[in-house]
Tab-separated table of C-alpha atoms and ligand atoms in Angstrom:
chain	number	residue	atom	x	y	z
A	1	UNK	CA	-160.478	70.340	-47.304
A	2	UNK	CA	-158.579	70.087	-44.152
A	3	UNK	CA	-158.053	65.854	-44.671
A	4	UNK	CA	-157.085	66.791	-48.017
A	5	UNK	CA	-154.474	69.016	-47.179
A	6	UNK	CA	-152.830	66.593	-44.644
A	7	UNK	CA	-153.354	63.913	-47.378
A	8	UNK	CA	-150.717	66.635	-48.605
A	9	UNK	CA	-148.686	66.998	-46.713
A	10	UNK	CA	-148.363	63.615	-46.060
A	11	UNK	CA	-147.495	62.704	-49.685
A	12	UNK	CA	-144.585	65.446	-50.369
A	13	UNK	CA	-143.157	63.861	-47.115
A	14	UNK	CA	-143.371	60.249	-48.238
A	15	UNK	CA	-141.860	61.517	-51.571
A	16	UNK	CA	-139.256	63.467	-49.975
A	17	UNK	CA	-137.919	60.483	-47.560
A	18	UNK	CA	-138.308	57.743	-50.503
A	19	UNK	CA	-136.039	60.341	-53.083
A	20	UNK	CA	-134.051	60.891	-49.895
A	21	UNK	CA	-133.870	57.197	-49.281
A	22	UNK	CA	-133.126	56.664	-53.428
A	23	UNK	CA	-130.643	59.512	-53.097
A	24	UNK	CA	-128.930	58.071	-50.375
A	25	UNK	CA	-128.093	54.835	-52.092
A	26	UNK	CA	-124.953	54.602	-53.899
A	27	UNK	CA	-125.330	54.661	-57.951
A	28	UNK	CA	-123.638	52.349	-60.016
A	29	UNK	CA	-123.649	51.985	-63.950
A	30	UNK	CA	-123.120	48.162	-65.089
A	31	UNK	CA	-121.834	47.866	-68.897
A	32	UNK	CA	-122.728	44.625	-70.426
A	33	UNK	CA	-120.766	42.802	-73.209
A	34	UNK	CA	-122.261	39.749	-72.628
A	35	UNK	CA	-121.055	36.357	-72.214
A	36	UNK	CA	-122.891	32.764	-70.431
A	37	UNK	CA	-124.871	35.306	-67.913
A	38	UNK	CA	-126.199	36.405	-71.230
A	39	UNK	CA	-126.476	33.388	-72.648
A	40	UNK	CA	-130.388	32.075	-72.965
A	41	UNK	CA	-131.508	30.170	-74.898
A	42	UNK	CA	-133.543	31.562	-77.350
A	43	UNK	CA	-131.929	34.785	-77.368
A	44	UNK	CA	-129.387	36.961	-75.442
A	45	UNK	CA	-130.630	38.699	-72.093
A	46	UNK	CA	-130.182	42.427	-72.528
A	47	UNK	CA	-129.012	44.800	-70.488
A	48	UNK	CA	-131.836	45.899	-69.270
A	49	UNK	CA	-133.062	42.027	-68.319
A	50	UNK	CA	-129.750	41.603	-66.600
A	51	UNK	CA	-130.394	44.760	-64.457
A	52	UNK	CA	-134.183	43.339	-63.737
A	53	UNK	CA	-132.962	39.932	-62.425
A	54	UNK	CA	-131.580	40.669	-59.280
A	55	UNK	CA	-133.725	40.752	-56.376
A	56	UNK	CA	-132.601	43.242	-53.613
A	57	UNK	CA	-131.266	45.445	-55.642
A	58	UNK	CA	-133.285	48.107	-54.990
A	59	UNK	CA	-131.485	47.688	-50.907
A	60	UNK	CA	-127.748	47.704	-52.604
A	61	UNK	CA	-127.627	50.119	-55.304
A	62	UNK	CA	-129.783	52.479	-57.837
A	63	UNK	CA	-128.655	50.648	-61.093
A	64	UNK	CA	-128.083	52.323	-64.395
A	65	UNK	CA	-127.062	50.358	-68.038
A	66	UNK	CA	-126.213	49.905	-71.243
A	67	UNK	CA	-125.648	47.158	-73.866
A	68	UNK	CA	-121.880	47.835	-74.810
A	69	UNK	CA	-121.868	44.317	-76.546
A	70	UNK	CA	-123.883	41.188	-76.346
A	71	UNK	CA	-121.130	38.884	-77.913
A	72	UNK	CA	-118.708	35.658	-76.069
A	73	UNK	CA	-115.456	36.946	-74.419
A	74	UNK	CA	-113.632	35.419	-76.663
A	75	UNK	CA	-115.085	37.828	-79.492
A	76	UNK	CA	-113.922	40.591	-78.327
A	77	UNK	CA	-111.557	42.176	-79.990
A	78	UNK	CA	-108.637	44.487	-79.389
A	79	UNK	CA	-110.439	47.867	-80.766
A	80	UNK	CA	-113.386	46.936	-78.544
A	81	UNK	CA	-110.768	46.666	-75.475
A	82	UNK	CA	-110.101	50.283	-76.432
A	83	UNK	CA	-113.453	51.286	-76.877
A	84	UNK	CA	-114.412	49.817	-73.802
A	85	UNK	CA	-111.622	51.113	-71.653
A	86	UNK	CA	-112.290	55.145	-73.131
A	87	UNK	CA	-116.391	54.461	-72.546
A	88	UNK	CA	-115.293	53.158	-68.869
A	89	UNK	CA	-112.860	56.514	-68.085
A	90	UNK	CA	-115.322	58.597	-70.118
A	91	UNK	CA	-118.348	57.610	-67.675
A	92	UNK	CA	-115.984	58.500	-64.195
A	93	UNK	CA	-114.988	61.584	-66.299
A	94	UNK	CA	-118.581	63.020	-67.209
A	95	UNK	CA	-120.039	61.914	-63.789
A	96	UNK	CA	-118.150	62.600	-60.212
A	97	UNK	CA	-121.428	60.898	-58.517
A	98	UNK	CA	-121.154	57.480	-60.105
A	99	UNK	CA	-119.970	55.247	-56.938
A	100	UNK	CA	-118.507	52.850	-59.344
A	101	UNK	CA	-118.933	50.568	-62.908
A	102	UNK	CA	-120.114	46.920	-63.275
A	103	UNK	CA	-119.129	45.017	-66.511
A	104	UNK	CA	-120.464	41.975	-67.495
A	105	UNK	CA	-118.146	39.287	-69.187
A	106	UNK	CA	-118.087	35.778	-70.806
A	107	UNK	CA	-115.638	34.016	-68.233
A	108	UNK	CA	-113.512	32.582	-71.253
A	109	UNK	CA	-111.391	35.303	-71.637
A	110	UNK	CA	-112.795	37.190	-68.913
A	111	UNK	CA	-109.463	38.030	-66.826
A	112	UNK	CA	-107.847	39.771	-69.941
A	113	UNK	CA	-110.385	42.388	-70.367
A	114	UNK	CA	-110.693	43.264	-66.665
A	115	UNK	CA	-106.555	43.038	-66.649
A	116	UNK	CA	-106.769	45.896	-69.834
A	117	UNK	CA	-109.065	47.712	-67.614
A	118	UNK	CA	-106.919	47.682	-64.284
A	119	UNK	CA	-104.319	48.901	-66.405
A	120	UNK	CA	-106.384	51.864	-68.771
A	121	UNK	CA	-108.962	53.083	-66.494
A	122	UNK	CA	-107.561	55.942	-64.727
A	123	UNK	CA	-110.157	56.797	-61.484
A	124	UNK	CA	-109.651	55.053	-57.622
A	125	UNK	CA	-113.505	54.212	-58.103
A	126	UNK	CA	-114.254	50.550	-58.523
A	127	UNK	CA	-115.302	48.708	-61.659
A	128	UNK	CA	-116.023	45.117	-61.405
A	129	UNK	CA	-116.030	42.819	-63.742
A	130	UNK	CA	-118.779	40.234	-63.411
A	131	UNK	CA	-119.728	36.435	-65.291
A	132	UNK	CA	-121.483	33.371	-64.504
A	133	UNK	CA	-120.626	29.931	-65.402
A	134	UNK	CA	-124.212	28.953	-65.875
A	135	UNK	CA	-126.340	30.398	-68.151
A	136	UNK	CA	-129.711	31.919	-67.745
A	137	UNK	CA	-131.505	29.002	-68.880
A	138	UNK	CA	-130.122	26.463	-66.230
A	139	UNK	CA	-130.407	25.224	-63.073
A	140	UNK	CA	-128.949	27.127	-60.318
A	141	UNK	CA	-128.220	29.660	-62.988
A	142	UNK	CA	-125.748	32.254	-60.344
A	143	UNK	CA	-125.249	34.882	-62.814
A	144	UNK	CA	-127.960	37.166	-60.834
A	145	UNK	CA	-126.008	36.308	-57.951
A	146	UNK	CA	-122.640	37.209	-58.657
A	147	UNK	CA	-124.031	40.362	-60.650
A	148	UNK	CA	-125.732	41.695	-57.564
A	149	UNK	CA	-122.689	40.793	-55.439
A	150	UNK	CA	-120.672	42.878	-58.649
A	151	UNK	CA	-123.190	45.832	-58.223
A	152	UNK	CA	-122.946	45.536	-54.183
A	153	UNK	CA	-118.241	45.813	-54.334
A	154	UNK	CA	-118.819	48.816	-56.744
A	155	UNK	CA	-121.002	50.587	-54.691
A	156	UNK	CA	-118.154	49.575	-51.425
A	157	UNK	CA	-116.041	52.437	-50.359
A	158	UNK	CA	-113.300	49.412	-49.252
A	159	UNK	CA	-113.236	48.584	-53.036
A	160	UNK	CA	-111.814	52.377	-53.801
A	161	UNK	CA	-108.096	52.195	-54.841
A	162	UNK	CA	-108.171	48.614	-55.200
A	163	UNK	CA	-107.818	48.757	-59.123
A	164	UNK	CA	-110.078	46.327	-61.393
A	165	UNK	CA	-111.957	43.547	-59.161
A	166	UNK	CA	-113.525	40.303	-60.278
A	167	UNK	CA	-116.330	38.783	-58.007
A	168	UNK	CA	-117.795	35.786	-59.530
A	169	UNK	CA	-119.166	33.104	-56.462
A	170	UNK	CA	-119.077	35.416	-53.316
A	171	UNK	CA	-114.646	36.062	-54.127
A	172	UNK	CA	-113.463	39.537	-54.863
A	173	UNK	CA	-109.983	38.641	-56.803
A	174	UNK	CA	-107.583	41.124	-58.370
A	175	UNK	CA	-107.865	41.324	-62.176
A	176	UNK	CA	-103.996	41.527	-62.234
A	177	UNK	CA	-103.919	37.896	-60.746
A	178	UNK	CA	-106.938	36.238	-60.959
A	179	UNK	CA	-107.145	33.295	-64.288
A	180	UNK	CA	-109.706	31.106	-65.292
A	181	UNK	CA	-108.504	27.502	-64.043
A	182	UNK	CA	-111.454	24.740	-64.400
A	183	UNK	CA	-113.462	24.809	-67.483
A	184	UNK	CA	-116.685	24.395	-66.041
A	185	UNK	CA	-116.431	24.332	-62.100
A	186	UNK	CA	-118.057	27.585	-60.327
A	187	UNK	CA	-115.384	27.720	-58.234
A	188	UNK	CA	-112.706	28.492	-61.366
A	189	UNK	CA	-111.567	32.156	-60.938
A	190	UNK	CA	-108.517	32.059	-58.820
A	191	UNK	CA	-105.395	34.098	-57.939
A	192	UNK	CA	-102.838	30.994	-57.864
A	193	UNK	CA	-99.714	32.922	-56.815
A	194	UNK	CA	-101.178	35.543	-54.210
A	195	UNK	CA	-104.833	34.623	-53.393
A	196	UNK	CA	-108.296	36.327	-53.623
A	197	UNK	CA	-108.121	39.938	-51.816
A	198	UNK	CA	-111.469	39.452	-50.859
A	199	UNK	CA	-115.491	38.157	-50.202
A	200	UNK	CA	-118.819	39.004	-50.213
A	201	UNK	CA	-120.884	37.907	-47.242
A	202	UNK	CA	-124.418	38.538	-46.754
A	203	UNK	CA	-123.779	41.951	-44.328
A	204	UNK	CA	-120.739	43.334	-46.240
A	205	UNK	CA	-118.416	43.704	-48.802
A	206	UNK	CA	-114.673	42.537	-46.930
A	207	UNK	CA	-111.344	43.168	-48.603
A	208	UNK	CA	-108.407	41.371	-46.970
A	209	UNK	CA	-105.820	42.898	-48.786
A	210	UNK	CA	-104.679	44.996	-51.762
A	211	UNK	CA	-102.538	44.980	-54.955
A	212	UNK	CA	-99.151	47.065	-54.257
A	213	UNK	CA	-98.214	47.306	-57.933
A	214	UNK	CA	-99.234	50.106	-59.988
A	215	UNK	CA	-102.647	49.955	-61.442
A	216	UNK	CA	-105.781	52.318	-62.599
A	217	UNK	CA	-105.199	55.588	-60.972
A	218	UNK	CA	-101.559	55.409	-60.930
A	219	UNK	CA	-101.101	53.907	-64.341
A	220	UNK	CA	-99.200	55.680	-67.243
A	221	UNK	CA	-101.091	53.967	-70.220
A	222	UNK	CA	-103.800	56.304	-71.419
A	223	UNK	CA	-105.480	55.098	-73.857
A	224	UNK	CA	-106.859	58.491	-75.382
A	225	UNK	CA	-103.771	58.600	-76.910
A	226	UNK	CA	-103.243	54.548	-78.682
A	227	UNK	CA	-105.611	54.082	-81.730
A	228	UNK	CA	-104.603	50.603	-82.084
A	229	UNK	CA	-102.510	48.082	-80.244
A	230	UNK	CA	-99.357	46.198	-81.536
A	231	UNK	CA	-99.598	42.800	-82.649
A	232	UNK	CA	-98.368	40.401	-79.903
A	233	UNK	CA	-98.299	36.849	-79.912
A	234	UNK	CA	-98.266	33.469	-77.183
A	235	UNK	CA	-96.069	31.035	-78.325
A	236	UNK	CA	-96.212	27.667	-75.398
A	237	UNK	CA	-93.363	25.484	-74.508
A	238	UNK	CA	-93.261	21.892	-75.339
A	239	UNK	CA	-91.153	19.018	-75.959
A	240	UNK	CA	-89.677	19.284	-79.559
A	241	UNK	CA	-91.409	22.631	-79.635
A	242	UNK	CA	-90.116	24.297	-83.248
A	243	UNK	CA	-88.704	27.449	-83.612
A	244	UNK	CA	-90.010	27.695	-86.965
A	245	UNK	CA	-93.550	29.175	-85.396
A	246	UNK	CA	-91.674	31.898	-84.118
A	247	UNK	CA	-90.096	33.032	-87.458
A	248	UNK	CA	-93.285	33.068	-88.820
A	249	UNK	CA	-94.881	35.255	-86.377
A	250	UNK	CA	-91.876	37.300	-86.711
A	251	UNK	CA	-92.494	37.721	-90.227
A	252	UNK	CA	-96.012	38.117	-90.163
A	253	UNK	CA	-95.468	41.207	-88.079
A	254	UNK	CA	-95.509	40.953	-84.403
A	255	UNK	CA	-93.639	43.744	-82.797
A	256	UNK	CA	-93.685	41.346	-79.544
A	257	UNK	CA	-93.611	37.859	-78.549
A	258	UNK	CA	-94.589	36.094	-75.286
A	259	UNK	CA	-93.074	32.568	-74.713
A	260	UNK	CA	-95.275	30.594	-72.245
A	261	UNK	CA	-91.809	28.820	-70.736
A	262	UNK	CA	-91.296	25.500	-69.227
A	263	UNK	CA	-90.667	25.844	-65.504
A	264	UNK	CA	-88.924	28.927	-65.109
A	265	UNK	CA	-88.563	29.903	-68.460
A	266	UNK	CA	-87.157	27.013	-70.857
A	267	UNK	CA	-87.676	26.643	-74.807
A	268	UNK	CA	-87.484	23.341	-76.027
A	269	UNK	CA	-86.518	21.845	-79.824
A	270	UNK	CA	-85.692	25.058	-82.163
A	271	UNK	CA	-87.039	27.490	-80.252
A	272	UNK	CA	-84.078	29.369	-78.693
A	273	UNK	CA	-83.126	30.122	-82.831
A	274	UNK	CA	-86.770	31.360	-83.285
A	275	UNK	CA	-85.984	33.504	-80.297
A	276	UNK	CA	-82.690	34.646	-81.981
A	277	UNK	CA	-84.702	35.303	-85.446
A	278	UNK	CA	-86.568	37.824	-83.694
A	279	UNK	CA	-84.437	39.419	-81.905
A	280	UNK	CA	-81.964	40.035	-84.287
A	281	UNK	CA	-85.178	41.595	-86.344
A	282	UNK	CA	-85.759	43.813	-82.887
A	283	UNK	CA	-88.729	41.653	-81.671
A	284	UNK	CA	-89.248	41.696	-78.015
A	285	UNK	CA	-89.594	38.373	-76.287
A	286	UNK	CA	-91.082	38.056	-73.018
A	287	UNK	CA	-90.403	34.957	-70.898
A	288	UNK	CA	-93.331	34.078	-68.633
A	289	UNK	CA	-93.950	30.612	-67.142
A	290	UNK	CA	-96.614	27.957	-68.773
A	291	UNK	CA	-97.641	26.510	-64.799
A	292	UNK	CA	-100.121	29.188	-64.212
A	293	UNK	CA	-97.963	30.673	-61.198
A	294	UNK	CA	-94.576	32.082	-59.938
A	295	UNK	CA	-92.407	34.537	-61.115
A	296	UNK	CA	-89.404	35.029	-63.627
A	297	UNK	CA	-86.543	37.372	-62.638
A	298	UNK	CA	-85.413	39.579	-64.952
A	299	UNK	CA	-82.013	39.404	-66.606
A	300	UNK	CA	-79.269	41.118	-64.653
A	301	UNK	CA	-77.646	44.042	-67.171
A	302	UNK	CA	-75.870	42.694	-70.179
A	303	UNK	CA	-74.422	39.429	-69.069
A	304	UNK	CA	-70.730	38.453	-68.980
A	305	UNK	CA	-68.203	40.043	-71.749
A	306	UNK	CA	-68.159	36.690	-73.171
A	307	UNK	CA	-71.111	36.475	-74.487
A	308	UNK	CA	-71.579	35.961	-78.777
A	309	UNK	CA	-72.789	38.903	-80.285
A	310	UNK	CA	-76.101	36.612	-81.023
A	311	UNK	CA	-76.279	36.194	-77.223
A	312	UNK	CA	-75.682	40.099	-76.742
A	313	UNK	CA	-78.413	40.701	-78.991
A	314	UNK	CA	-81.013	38.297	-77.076
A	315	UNK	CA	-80.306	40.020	-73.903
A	316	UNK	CA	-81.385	43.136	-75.428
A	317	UNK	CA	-84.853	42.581	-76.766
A	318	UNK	CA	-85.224	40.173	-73.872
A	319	UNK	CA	-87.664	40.474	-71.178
A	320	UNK	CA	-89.270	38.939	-67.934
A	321	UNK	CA	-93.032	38.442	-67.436
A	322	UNK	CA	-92.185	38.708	-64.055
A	323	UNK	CA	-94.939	37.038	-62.422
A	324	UNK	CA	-97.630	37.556	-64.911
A	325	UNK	CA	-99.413	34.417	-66.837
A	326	UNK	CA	-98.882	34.663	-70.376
A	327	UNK	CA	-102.290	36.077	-71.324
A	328	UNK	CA	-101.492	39.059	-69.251
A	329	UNK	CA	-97.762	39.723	-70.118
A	330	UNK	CA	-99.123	40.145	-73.735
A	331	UNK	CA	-101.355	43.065	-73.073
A	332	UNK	CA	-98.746	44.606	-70.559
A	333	UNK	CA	-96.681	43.916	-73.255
A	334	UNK	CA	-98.824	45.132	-76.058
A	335	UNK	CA	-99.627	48.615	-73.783
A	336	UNK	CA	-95.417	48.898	-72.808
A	337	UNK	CA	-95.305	48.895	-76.927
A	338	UNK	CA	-97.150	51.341	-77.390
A	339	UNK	CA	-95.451	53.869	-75.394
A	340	UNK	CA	-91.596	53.163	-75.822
A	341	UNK	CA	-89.425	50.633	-77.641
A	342	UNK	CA	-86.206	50.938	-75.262
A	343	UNK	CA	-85.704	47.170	-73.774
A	344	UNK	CA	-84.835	48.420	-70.090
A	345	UNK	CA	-88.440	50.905	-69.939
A	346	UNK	CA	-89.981	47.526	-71.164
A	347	UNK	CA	-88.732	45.574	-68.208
A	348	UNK	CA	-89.483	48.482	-65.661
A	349	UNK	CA	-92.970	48.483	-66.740
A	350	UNK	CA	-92.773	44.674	-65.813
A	351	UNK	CA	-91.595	45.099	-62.410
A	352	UNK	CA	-93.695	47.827	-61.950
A	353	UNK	CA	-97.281	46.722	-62.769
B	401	LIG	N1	-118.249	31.034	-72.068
B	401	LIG	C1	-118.750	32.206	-72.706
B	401	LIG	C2	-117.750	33.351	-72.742
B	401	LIG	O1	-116.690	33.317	-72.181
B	401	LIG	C3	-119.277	31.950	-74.061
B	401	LIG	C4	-120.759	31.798	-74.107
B	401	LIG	C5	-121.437	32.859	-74.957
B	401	LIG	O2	-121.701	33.930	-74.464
B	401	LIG	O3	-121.701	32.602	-76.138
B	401	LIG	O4	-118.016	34.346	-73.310
């Protein structure tokens, strides 16, 4: 009787310090869409296999999941952006305990998502967004790797306030300036302009530095309010480029069109009369640079009283990416739509995100 008692005793205190122990670890929730990390052969990993392949995890994080989508980045479309960025708000909303979110990505397209995220998800908690570049059924597959390193920054209190992070082969880079450069190299997400802001070692989560421009918590686009996002297109730059393209986007319906500009900024062949097509429709071009880095200044007022009334009309629907690839002036582009249509608001949200 007396054995069996301490026997007790001793289990309600081993159950106590292992829920304290559980307790104690941070909880994050990881939302896959799927992508290579995915990718088996034979069939898509789930959710739930994802959050089963990473040993240690039970030493970083207590891991909840769900299967959002199970589709290529590139599939995604601009509804599912939306759904994705209300589900992401909706989880910090319903549950002030959550340390932070995981989402799982193709790598195609990967930096656009997490860039509509930085700039929708309204809560200083962290949400990562996580790929691999080899899929499940390879060799030296790292997609449990980077995941875990994913679940480990979202459960970091350094990564609070630092807007949308992508950690793919130990870097922590800024979804505002990270891109996709090498097709198949591990090493491919980089920040070309301003660098990674951080790493994951083996004892801890470091951040080096963090993004100054508005983003997340102190972002005005609230996507509880946009049902659907404005047609905006990428036109690129190249020698005896026409300008014919842009008329025909024009008329199709985009409300917005992003040039991917030589150098700083040039059009080449017919262009600069596609340019004027649309703006004389009220089309808002955005200049952003096709070399994958630096930044374009924005226009300085109206220009000189000698300028044509065609030229007048240019500056006024005109605006600079600023230092944002062309990918990612779209959707700042596409979310600046959807709140106002006055050229110099446009340009602030620019210069301000
Ligand atoms: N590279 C993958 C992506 O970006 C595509 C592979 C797949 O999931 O089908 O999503």
């Amino acid at each position: 009787m007396r054995l069996r008692s301490l026997a007790f005793v001793w289990l309600l205190a081993a159950t106590t310090v292992s829920s304290a122990f559980a307790q104690a670890l941070p909880r994050v929730h990881m939302v896959a869409t799927g992508g290579t990390i995915s990718n088996r052969d034979g069939g898509r990993l789930t959710a739930e296999e994802l959050a089963r392949s990473m040993p240690g995890l039970e030493r970083a994080a207590t891991l909840t999941h769900e299967q959002f989508l199970n589709v290529a980045s590139s599939q995604i479309t601009l509804d599912q952006w939306l759904q994705l960025a209300r589900r992401v708000n909706d989880l910090f909303a319903t549950d002030q305990e959550l340390a932070g979110i995981v989402v799982t990505s193709g790598t195609d397209t990967l930096e656009e998502t997490a860039f509509f995220l930085h700039l929708t998800v309204k809560d200083v908690r962290p949400v990562v967004v996580v790929g691999s570049m080899r899929n499940p059924s390879t060799l030296g597959y790292e997609g449990a790797a980077n995941l875990l390193e994913g679940v480990r920054v979202a459960a970091s209190p350094a990564a609070r306030g630092k807007g949308v992070l992508v950690v793919l082969n130990d870097e922590i880079n800024s979804a505002r300036d990270v891109t996709k450069t090498d097709a198949l190299r591990l090493q491919t997400f980089r920040s070309p302009t301003h660098g990674l802001l951080g790493i994951v070692d083996r004892d801890k989560v470091a951040i080096f530095r963090e993004i100054l421009q508005r983003h997340t918590h102190t972002s005005e686009f609230d996507v509880r309010t946009i049902t659907s996002l404005p047609r905006v297109d990428v036109v690129m730059v190249y020698q005896g480029a026409t300008g014919d393209v842009i008329k025909a986007l024009v008329d199709l319906g985009a409300k917005g069109i992003v040039i991917a500009g030589a150098g700083a900024g040039a059009t080449s062949g017919t262009q600069g009369e596609g340019i004027d097509y649309a703006t004389e429709k009220g089309v808002f071009v955005v200049t952003a640079t096709r070399t994958g880095a630096g930044r374009i200044a924005p226009n300085r007022g109206q220009g000189p009283a000698t300028l044509t009334p065609a030229q007048q009309r240019r500056r006024a629907f005109s605006i600079s990416s600023e230092d944002h690839i062309p990918v990612k002036a779209r959707i700042l582009l596409m979310l600046a739509l959807s709140r106002t249509s006055n050229r110099d608001e446009i340009q602030r949200i620019f210069s301000e995100y």
